[in-house]
Coordinates of C-alpha atoms and ligand atoms in Angstrom, one line a residue:
M214 CA 24.6 -27.2 -4.7
P215 CA 24.4 -24.2 -2.3
N216 CA 24.7 -20.8 -3.9
I217 CA 26.3 -19.4 -0.8
K218 CA 29.9 -20.0 0.2
L219 CA 31.2 -18.9 3.6
D220 CA 34.8 -17.7 3.8
L221 CA 36.2 -17.7 7.3
S222 CA 39.8 -17.0 6.3
Y223 CA 39.6 -13.4 7.6
S224 CA 37.8 -14.3 10.8
G225 CA 40.7 -15.6 12.9
I226 CA 38.7 -18.8 13.5
T227 CA 40.1 -22.2 12.6
E228 CA 38.1 -25.1 11.1
R229 CA 39.1 -27.1 14.2
E230 CA 37.4 -24.5 16.5
I231 CA 34.3 -24.7 14.4
S232 CA 34.3 -28.5 14.4
E233 CA 34.2 -28.5 18.2
Y234 CA 30.6 -27.4 18.0
E235 CA 29.5 -30.2 15.7
S236 CA 27.6 -32.3 18.2
K237 CA 26.0 -29.2 19.9
V238 CA 24.8 -27.8 16.6
Q239 CA 23.5 -31.2 15.5
E240 CA 21.6 -31.5 18.8
I241 CA 20.1 -28.0 18.3
Y242 CA 19.1 -28.8 14.7
N243 CA 17.4 -32.1 15.8
N244 CA 15.5 -30.2 18.5
L245 CA 14.3 -27.7 16.0
N246 CA 13.2 -30.5 13.8
E247 CA 11.2 -32.1 16.6
K248 CA 9.7 -28.8 17.6
A249 CA 8.7 -28.1 13.9
K250 CA 6.3 -31.0 14.3
D251 CA 4.5 -29.2 17.1
K252 CA 2.0 -26.6 15.8
N253 CA 2.4 -24.6 19.1
E254 CA 6.1 -24.0 18.6
F255 CA 7.3 -21.1 16.5
V256 CA 9.4 -23.3 14.3
G257 CA 7.1 -23.6 11.3
W258 CA 9.5 -21.7 9.1
L259 CA 12.0 -24.6 9.2
K260 CA 9.9 -26.9 6.9
L261 CA 7.9 -24.1 5.2
P262 CA 9.6 -24.3 1.8
S263 CA 8.5 -28.0 1.4
S264 CA 5.2 -27.8 3.2
Y265 CA 3.6 -24.4 2.4
N266 CA -0.1 -24.2 1.6
K267 CA -0.1 -24.7 -2.2
K268 CA -3.8 -23.7 -2.7
E269 CA -3.3 -20.4 -1.0
F270 CA 0.0 -19.9 -2.9
E271 CA -1.9 -20.2 -6.2
R272 CA -4.5 -17.7 -4.9
I273 CA -1.7 -15.3 -4.1
K274 CA -0.5 -15.4 -7.7
K275 CA -4.0 -14.8 -9.0
V276 CA -4.6 -11.9 -6.6
A277 CA -1.2 -10.4 -7.5
E278 CA -2.2 -10.5 -11.2
R279 CA -5.5 -8.8 -10.4
I280 CA -3.7 -6.1 -8.4
R281 CA -1.1 -5.6 -11.2
K282 CA -3.9 -5.1 -13.7
N283 CA -6.2 -2.8 -11.7
S284 CA -3.8 -0.7 -9.6
E285 CA -1.1 1.8 -10.3
V286 CA -0.2 2.0 -6.7
F287 CA 0.0 -0.8 -4.1
V288 CA 0.3 0.2 -0.5
V289 CA 1.7 -2.3 1.9
I290 CA 0.8 -1.7 5.5
G291 CA 2.8 -3.4 8.2
I292 CA 5.8 -3.1 10.6
G293 CA 8.7 -5.3 11.8
G294 CA 8.3 -8.9 10.6
S295 CA 5.2 -7.9 8.8
Y296 CA 7.1 -5.4 6.7
L297 CA 10.9 -5.8 6.3
G298 CA 11.0 -9.2 4.6
A299 CA 8.8 -8.1 1.6
R300 CA 10.7 -4.9 1.2
A301 CA 14.1 -6.7 1.5
V302 CA 13.2 -9.1 -1.4
I303 CA 11.5 -6.5 -3.5
E304 CA 14.4 -4.0 -3.3
S305 CA 17.0 -6.8 -3.8
L306 CA 15.4 -8.0 -7.0
T307 CA 13.9 -4.9 -8.7
S308 CA 15.4 -1.7 -10.0
N309 CA 16.6 0.9 -7.4
F310 CA 14.3 3.3 -9.2
A311 CA 11.3 0.9 -9.8
N312 CA 8.7 3.3 -8.5
M313 CA 10.0 6.2 -10.6
F314 CA 9.6 4.7 -14.1
P315 CA 6.6 5.7 -16.1
K316 CA 3.7 3.2 -16.0
N317 CA 4.3 1.6 -19.4
I318 CA 7.9 0.7 -18.6
R319 CA 7.4 -0.2 -15.0
K320 CA 4.7 -2.9 -15.7
S321 CA 4.2 -3.3 -11.9
P322 CA 2.3 -1.0 -9.6
Q323 CA 4.3 1.5 -7.6
I324 CA 4.8 -0.1 -4.2
F325 CA 4.8 2.0 -1.1
F326 CA 5.3 0.8 2.5
V327 CA 3.4 2.5 5.3
G328 CA 2.4 1.7 8.9
N329 CA 6.0 1.4 9.9
S330 CA 6.2 4.7 11.7
I331 CA 3.7 7.1 13.3
S332 CA 4.7 10.1 11.2
P333 CA 1.8 12.1 9.9
N334 CA 4.1 13.7 7.3
Y335 CA 4.9 10.3 5.7
I336 CA 1.2 9.5 5.3
N337 CA 0.2 12.9 4.1
E338 CA 3.0 13.0 1.6
L339 CA 2.2 9.5 0.3
I340 CA -1.5 10.4 -0.2
S341 CA -0.4 13.5 -2.1
C342 CA 1.9 11.4 -4.2
I343 CA -0.8 8.8 -5.0
G344 CA -3.1 11.6 -6.3
D345 CA -5.8 10.1 -8.6
K346 CA -4.1 6.9 -9.3
D347 CA -5.9 3.6 -8.8
I348 CA -4.8 1.8 -5.6
S349 CA -5.1 -1.4 -3.7
I350 CA -3.8 -2.0 -0.2
N351 CA -2.5 -5.0 1.7
V352 CA -2.6 -4.7 5.5
I353 CA -0.4 -7.2 7.2
S354 CA -0.5 -7.9 11.0
K355 CA -0.2 -11.2 12.7
S356 CA -1.6 -10.0 16.0
G357 CA -4.0 -7.6 14.2
T358 CA -3.6 -5.1 17.0
T359 CA -0.2 -3.4 16.3
T360 CA -0.6 0.3 16.7
E361 CA 1.4 1.7 13.8
P362 CA -0.2 -0.4 11.1
A363 CA -3.6 -0.1 12.7
I364 CA -3.5 3.7 12.5
A365 CA -2.3 3.6 8.9
F366 CA -5.0 1.1 8.0
R367 CA -7.7 3.2 9.6
I368 CA -6.6 6.1 7.4
F369 CA -6.2 4.2 4.2
R370 CA -9.5 2.3 4.6
E371 CA -11.3 5.6 4.9
Y372 CA -9.3 7.0 1.9
L373 CA -10.3 4.0 -0.2
E374 CA -13.9 4.2 0.9
S375 CA -14.2 7.9 0.0
K376 CA -12.4 7.3 -3.3
Y377 CA -14.3 4.2 -4.5
G378 CA -17.3 3.8 -2.2
A379 CA -17.5 1.0 0.4
N380 CA -18.2 -1.8 -2.0
E381 CA -15.4 -1.2 -4.5
A382 CA -13.0 -0.3 -1.7
S383 CA -13.6 -3.7 0.0
K384 CA -12.4 -5.4 -3.2
R385 CA -9.2 -3.4 -3.1
I386 CA -8.3 -4.2 0.5
Y387 CA -6.3 -7.4 1.1
V388 CA -5.7 -8.6 4.6
T389 CA -2.9 -10.9 5.8
T390 CA -3.4 -12.0 9.4
D391 CA -4.0 -14.8 11.8
K392 CA -6.5 -17.5 10.7
K393 CA -8.9 -17.0 13.6
K394 CA -8.0 -14.4 16.1
G395 CA -7.3 -10.6 16.4
A396 CA -9.1 -7.4 15.6
L397 CA -7.9 -7.4 11.9
R398 CA -9.4 -10.9 11.4
E399 CA -12.7 -9.8 12.9
L400 CA -12.8 -6.7 10.7
A401 CA -11.8 -8.6 7.6
D402 CA -14.5 -11.2 8.2
E403 CA -17.1 -8.5 8.8
E404 CA -16.2 -6.5 5.7
E405 CA -15.6 -9.6 3.6
Y406 CA -12.1 -8.5 2.6
E407 CA -10.0 -11.2 0.8
T408 CA -7.6 -12.6 3.4
F409 CA -4.4 -14.6 3.6
V410 CA -3.2 -16.5 6.6
I411 CA 0.0 -16.1 8.6
P412 CA 0.6 -19.6 10.0
N413 CA 0.3 -19.9 13.7
N414 CA 3.7 -21.5 14.1
V415 CA 5.7 -18.9 12.2
G416 CA 6.8 -15.7 14.1
G417 CA 6.8 -12.3 12.4
R418 CA 10.5 -12.0 11.7
F419 CA 10.5 -15.6 10.2
S420 CA 7.5 -15.0 8.0
V421 CA 8.8 -13.5 4.7
L422 CA 8.1 -16.8 2.8
T423 CA 4.5 -16.9 3.9
P424 CA 1.7 -14.7 2.5
V425 CA 3.2 -11.8 4.6
G426 CA 6.0 -11.5 2.0
L427 CA 4.7 -13.4 -0.9
L428 CA 1.7 -11.2 -1.9
P429 CA 3.7 -7.9 -2.1
I430 CA 6.6 -9.7 -3.7
A431 CA 4.4 -11.2 -6.4
V432 CA 2.7 -7.8 -7.0
A433 CA 6.2 -6.5 -7.7
G434 CA 6.5 -8.9 -10.5
I435 CA 8.9 -11.3 -8.8
D436 CA 8.6 -15.0 -9.6
I437 CA 7.5 -16.5 -6.3
D438 CA 7.6 -20.1 -7.7
K439 CA 11.4 -19.6 -8.2
L440 CA 11.6 -18.0 -4.8
M441 CA 10.1 -21.1 -3.1
E442 CA 12.2 -23.3 -5.2
G443 CA 15.3 -21.5 -3.9
A444 CA 14.1 -21.8 -0.3
K445 CA 13.4 -25.5 -0.8
N446 CA 16.9 -26.1 -2.1
A447 CA 18.2 -24.2 1.0
Q448 CA 16.1 -26.4 3.3
F449 CA 17.7 -29.4 1.8
N450 CA 21.3 -28.0 1.6
Y451 CA 21.4 -26.7 5.1
S452 CA 20.1 -29.8 6.7
D453 CA 23.5 -31.4 6.1
S454 CA 24.5 -32.8 9.5
S455 CA 28.3 -32.3 8.8
I456 CA 29.4 -28.9 10.1
K457 CA 32.4 -29.1 7.7
Y458 CA 30.1 -28.8 4.7
N459 CA 27.2 -26.9 6.2
Q460 CA 27.9 -23.2 5.6
C461 CA 24.9 -22.2 7.7
Y462 CA 26.0 -24.0 10.8
K463 CA 29.4 -22.5 10.4
Y464 CA 28.1 -19.0 10.3
A465 CA 26.1 -19.6 13.4
V466 CA 29.1 -21.0 15.3
A467 CA 31.6 -18.5 14.0
R468 CA 29.6 -15.5 15.3
N469 CA 29.3 -17.2 18.7
I470 CA 33.0 -17.8 18.8
L471 CA 33.6 -14.2 18.1
Y472 CA 31.1 -13.2 20.8
E473 CA 33.0 -15.3 23.2
R474 CA 36.0 -13.2 22.2
D475 CA 34.2 -10.0 23.3
K476 CA 33.2 -9.1 19.8
T477 CA 29.7 -8.1 20.8
I478 CA 28.7 -6.1 17.7
E479 CA 28.2 -7.6 14.3
I480 CA 28.1 -5.3 11.3
L481 CA 26.5 -6.7 8.2
A482 CA 28.2 -5.0 5.3
N483 CA 27.1 -5.0 1.7
Y484 CA 28.5 -3.4 -1.5
E485 CA 25.2 -3.3 -3.3
P486 CA 22.6 -0.6 -2.5
K487 CA 19.8 -3.1 -3.4
L488 CA 20.7 -5.0 -0.2
H489 CA 20.0 -2.1 2.2
Y490 CA 16.6 -3.5 3.3
L491 CA 18.0 -7.1 3.4
T492 CA 20.3 -5.7 6.1
E493 CA 17.3 -4.1 7.9
W494 CA 15.5 -7.4 7.8
W495 CA 18.6 -9.2 9.1
K496 CA 18.9 -6.6 11.9
Q497 CA 15.4 -7.4 13.2
L498 CA 15.9 -11.1 12.8
Y499 CA 19.0 -11.2 14.9
G500 CA 18.2 -8.3 17.2
E501 CA 14.8 -9.6 18.3
S502 CA 15.9 -13.2 18.4
E503 CA 19.1 -12.9 20.4
G504 CA 19.0 -9.6 22.4
K505 CA 17.5 -10.8 25.7
E506 CA 18.5 -11.8 29.2
Q507 CA 21.3 -9.2 29.0
K508 CA 22.9 -11.2 26.2
G509 CA 23.3 -11.1 22.5
I510 CA 25.3 -9.8 19.6
F511 CA 24.1 -6.3 18.6
P512 CA 23.3 -6.4 14.9
A513 CA 24.3 -3.3 13.0
G514 CA 24.5 -2.6 9.3
V515 CA 26.5 -0.6 6.8
D516 CA 26.1 0.0 3.0
L517 CA 29.5 0.2 1.5
S518 CA 31.4 1.9 0.1
T519 CA 28.9 4.7 1.0
D520 CA 29.3 4.3 4.8
L521 CA 33.1 4.1 4.6
H522 CA 32.8 7.8 4.3
S523 CA 30.8 8.1 7.5
M524 CA 31.2 5.0 9.6
G525 CA 34.6 3.8 8.2
Q526 CA 36.6 5.7 10.8
Y527 CA 34.9 4.0 13.7
I528 CA 35.1 0.6 12.2
Q529 CA 38.8 1.0 11.5
D530 CA 39.9 2.7 14.8
G531 CA 37.1 2.8 17.3
R532 CA 36.4 0.4 20.2
R533 CA 37.5 -3.1 19.3
N534 CA 34.3 -4.9 20.1
L535 CA 33.2 -5.3 16.5
F536 CA 33.2 -8.0 13.8
E537 CA 32.0 -7.7 10.3
T538 CA 30.0 -10.0 8.1
V539 CA 30.3 -9.0 4.4
I540 CA 27.8 -10.1 1.8
N541 CA 29.7 -10.4 -1.5
V542 CA 27.5 -10.7 -4.6
E543 CA 30.0 -12.4 -7.0
K544 CA 28.3 -11.4 -10.2
S545 CA 26.8 -8.0 -10.7
K546 CA 23.5 -7.8 -12.6
T547 CA 24.9 -5.2 -14.9
D548 CA 28.2 -3.4 -15.3
I549 CA 29.8 -0.2 -16.7
K550 CA 33.2 0.0 -18.3
I551 CA 35.2 3.0 -17.2
K552 CA 36.4 4.9 -20.3
R553 CA 39.9 6.4 -20.9
D554 CA 39.9 10.2 -20.9
E555 CA 42.6 12.0 -22.9
D556 CA 42.9 14.9 -20.4
N557 CA 42.7 12.7 -17.3
I558 CA 42.2 15.7 -15.1
D559 CA 40.4 13.5 -12.5
G560 CA 43.4 11.1 -12.5
L561 CA 41.2 8.1 -13.1
N562 CA 43.0 6.7 -16.2
F563 CA 44.6 4.0 -13.9
I564 CA 41.2 2.3 -13.9
A565 CA 40.4 3.0 -17.6
N566 CA 38.9 -0.1 -19.3
K567 CA 38.2 -1.7 -15.9
T568 CA 34.5 -2.1 -15.0
M569 CA 32.8 -0.5 -12.0
D570 CA 32.1 -3.9 -10.5
Y571 CA 35.8 -4.7 -10.7
V572 CA 36.6 -1.5 -8.8
N573 CA 33.8 -2.3 -6.3
K574 CA 35.3 -5.7 -5.6
K575 CA 38.7 -4.2 -5.1
A576 CA 37.2 -1.7 -2.7
M577 CA 35.7 -4.6 -0.8
Q578 CA 39.0 -6.6 -0.8
G579 CA 40.9 -3.5 0.4
T580 CA 38.4 -2.8 3.1
V581 CA 38.3 -6.4 4.4
E582 CA 42.1 -6.3 4.7
A583 CA 42.2 -2.9 6.4
H584 CA 39.5 -3.8 8.9
V585 CA 41.1 -7.1 9.7
E586 CA 44.4 -5.4 10.2
G587 CA 42.6 -2.9 12.4
G588 CA 41.3 -5.7 14.7
V589 CA 37.9 -6.3 13.2
P590 CA 37.5 -10.0 12.2
N591 CA 35.6 -10.5 8.9
I592 CA 33.3 -13.3 7.9
I593 CA 32.6 -13.3 4.1
I594 CA 29.3 -14.6 2.7
N595 CA 29.8 -15.1 -1.0
I596 CA 26.6 -15.3 -3.0
K597 CA 26.7 -16.1 -6.7
E598 CA 24.3 -13.4 -7.9
L599 CA 21.0 -11.8 -6.9
N600 CA 17.9 -13.6 -8.2
E601 CA 14.8 -15.3 -6.8
E602 CA 16.6 -18.5 -5.9
T603 CA 19.7 -17.0 -4.3
I604 CA 17.8 -14.4 -2.3
A605 CA 15.5 -17.1 -0.9
E606 CA 18.5 -19.2 -0.1
L607 CA 20.1 -16.3 1.8
I608 CA 16.9 -15.7 3.7
Y609 CA 16.6 -19.4 4.8
F610 CA 20.4 -19.4 5.6
F611 CA 20.0 -16.5 7.9
E612 CA 16.8 -17.8 9.6
L613 CA 18.3 -21.2 10.3
A614 CA 21.6 -19.7 11.4
C615 CA 19.8 -17.4 13.7
A616 CA 17.8 -20.2 15.4
I617 CA 21.0 -22.2 15.9
S618 CA 23.0 -19.2 17.1
G619 CA 20.3 -18.1 19.6
N620 CA 20.3 -21.6 21.0
I621 CA 24.1 -21.7 21.3
L622 CA 23.8 -18.4 23.1
G623 CA 21.3 -19.9 25.5
V624 CA 18.2 -17.8 24.7
N625 CA 14.9 -18.5 23.2
P626 CA 15.2 -17.1 19.7
F627 CA 11.5 -17.1 19.1
D628 CA 10.0 -14.7 21.6
Q629 CA 10.3 -11.0 22.0
P630 CA 9.2 -10.0 25.6
G631 CA 11.1 -6.8 25.5
V632 CA 9.1 -5.3 22.7
E633 CA 6.2 -4.8 25.1
A634 CA 7.8 -2.2 27.4
Y635 CA 7.5 0.8 25.1
K636 CA 4.0 -0.1 24.2
T637 CA 2.9 -0.2 27.8
N638 CA 4.3 3.2 28.4
M639 CA 2.9 4.6 25.2
F640 CA -0.6 3.3 26.0
R641 CA -0.4 4.6 29.5
L642 CA 0.6 8.1 28.2
L643 CA -2.2 8.0 25.7
G644 CA -4.8 6.9 28.3
K645 CA -5.7 3.6 26.7
P646 CA -8.4 1.8 28.7
G647 CA -6.8 -0.8 31.0
Y648 CA -3.5 0.9 31.2
E649 CA -3.0 2.8 34.5
F650 CA -2.8 6.5 33.9
D651 CA -0.9 8.7 36.3
K652 CA -2.1 12.4 36.4
K653 CA 1.5 13.7 36.5
D654 CA 1.9 12.5 32.9
K655 CA -1.0 14.5 31.7
K656 CA 0.0 17.5 29.6
Ligands
LIG797 O1 8.9 -10.3 14.7 C1 8.0 -9.9 15.4 O2 7.2 -10.7 16.0 C2 7.6 -8.4 15.4 O3 8.5 -7.6 14.8 C3 6.3 -8.3 14.6 O4 6.4 -8.8 13.4 C4 5.9 -6.8 14.6 O5 5.8 -6.3 15.8 C5 4.5 -6.7 13.9 O6 3.6 -7.5 14.5 P1 2.2 -7.8 13.9 O7 2.4 -8.6 12.7 O8 1.5 -8.6 14.9 O9 1.5 -6.5 13.6

C-alpha cells in the first residue's frame, strides 16, 4: 500500500482529464523501463531500489559506524545533486537542532555541509566551529571536477593533513565519485582513500539513494535498510499501469495540465520546517530536469505558515500564473497541547486544549481554500508520517513523476546543458587554461 495519497479536489482537474493521458504515460513508463536496461542511459535510478550494489551497501553501513565512533564532526562536501538529497533526508528525519545537542545526547557526529558555495566566510566560520574536535570528511562529486566542492576539498584535505598527518588524514577522507574517471577518482586512487561509486547511469539529481546520499544519511544514524525498503515498495507501487490508481502518474499529468493552463510556476509548500531541504532537493530535480528549450514549470518553494507572512500576499493576489503543491504530513512526530490561561490576555483560549498540530492543519486547510479562491489551484500530497520508509517513497515518487512529466513536456529530463554557461564565463574571467581570456575583462 502506498504511503502517499494525492488529492486533486482543489486542482480544478477532473479524473477524466487525467485519464486522457493514460496511454501516453504508459508509453513513457515503458520507454523508461527499456532505457533502464541500457547502462549508457541515465535511467539507473528507476530500478535502483531493487538492484543496488548490496556489497557496497554493507560497506557503507560499516564505514558509517566507524565514522560515528571516531568523529565528532562529519563534513560533507558536494553541491547540487551531490549535496541536496542527503541534506533533505537528514533534516527530514532528525531533530531540527541535531547539531546543537551535547555529544552524549546526540549520539551521531555533528554534520556540516560545505562546498555548496564559494563563500570564504562559510568555510572560515565552519573551521572555527570545528575547533579541536575529531573530524572525518566525505567529498562527493560525480564528475570529480566541480569547482565549488573541489575548492572546499582542497582546503579540508590540507586541514586534515595538518591536524592528523597525511597517513591518519587519509583514513578520515571518504570519496564518493565515478568508478573510473575524473580528477577525484585519480586523486583517491593515488592517496588510497576509501571510495564509493556513483553509478554511471544515475545522474546527480537522481542519486540520493546511491552512496551519494546513503553514507551521510547512515552517519546521521538513519536506518538505510528501512530507507531502501521504502524505496523498493515505491518502485513496486508506482509501476501500476493504471493511471486511476497510480498517484505518481497523476501528479506528473496534473502539473502538465496546469502548465497548459498557463500556470507556469509550481510552488511546493510544506507546513513542517524539517521539509525545507526536501523542497530544495525537489527544486533542483524539477528545475534542472524540465527547464530547457524555453519550456518548463518554474519550481519554487515555501515553508508555511512562516512564508505566509512574507510570500503569502503574492500567492494570494499576485500574477495568476501559479499553482501550489502542498505536502501534508498527516501525523506529526510529536505534539503540544495548548493550555488554557485564566487571564487570556493573548486571546488564545479559543484554541485551549487543542494541539499545535491541529492548529497547523487548520492553517493549512484555511490557506488551501484561500489560495484556491484566489485563483491558485492546489494539489495536495498526503503522506502518512515522516520516517525512513515514507521519505524514500516520496523521493522515488518525485523522481519518477519528474521523468514522466519532463517527457510529457517534450524535453530530455536527464541532461542539463544550461548549467555550463556560467562555468564557461567564470573560467574565462579566472583565466583557466583553455578558456579564451579577453583583456578587457582583466581587473
Ligand atoms: O544534477 C546534476 O547533475 C548537478 O546538479 C550535479 O549534481 C552538480 O553539478 C554536482 O556535480 P558533481 O557531482 O559532478 O560535482
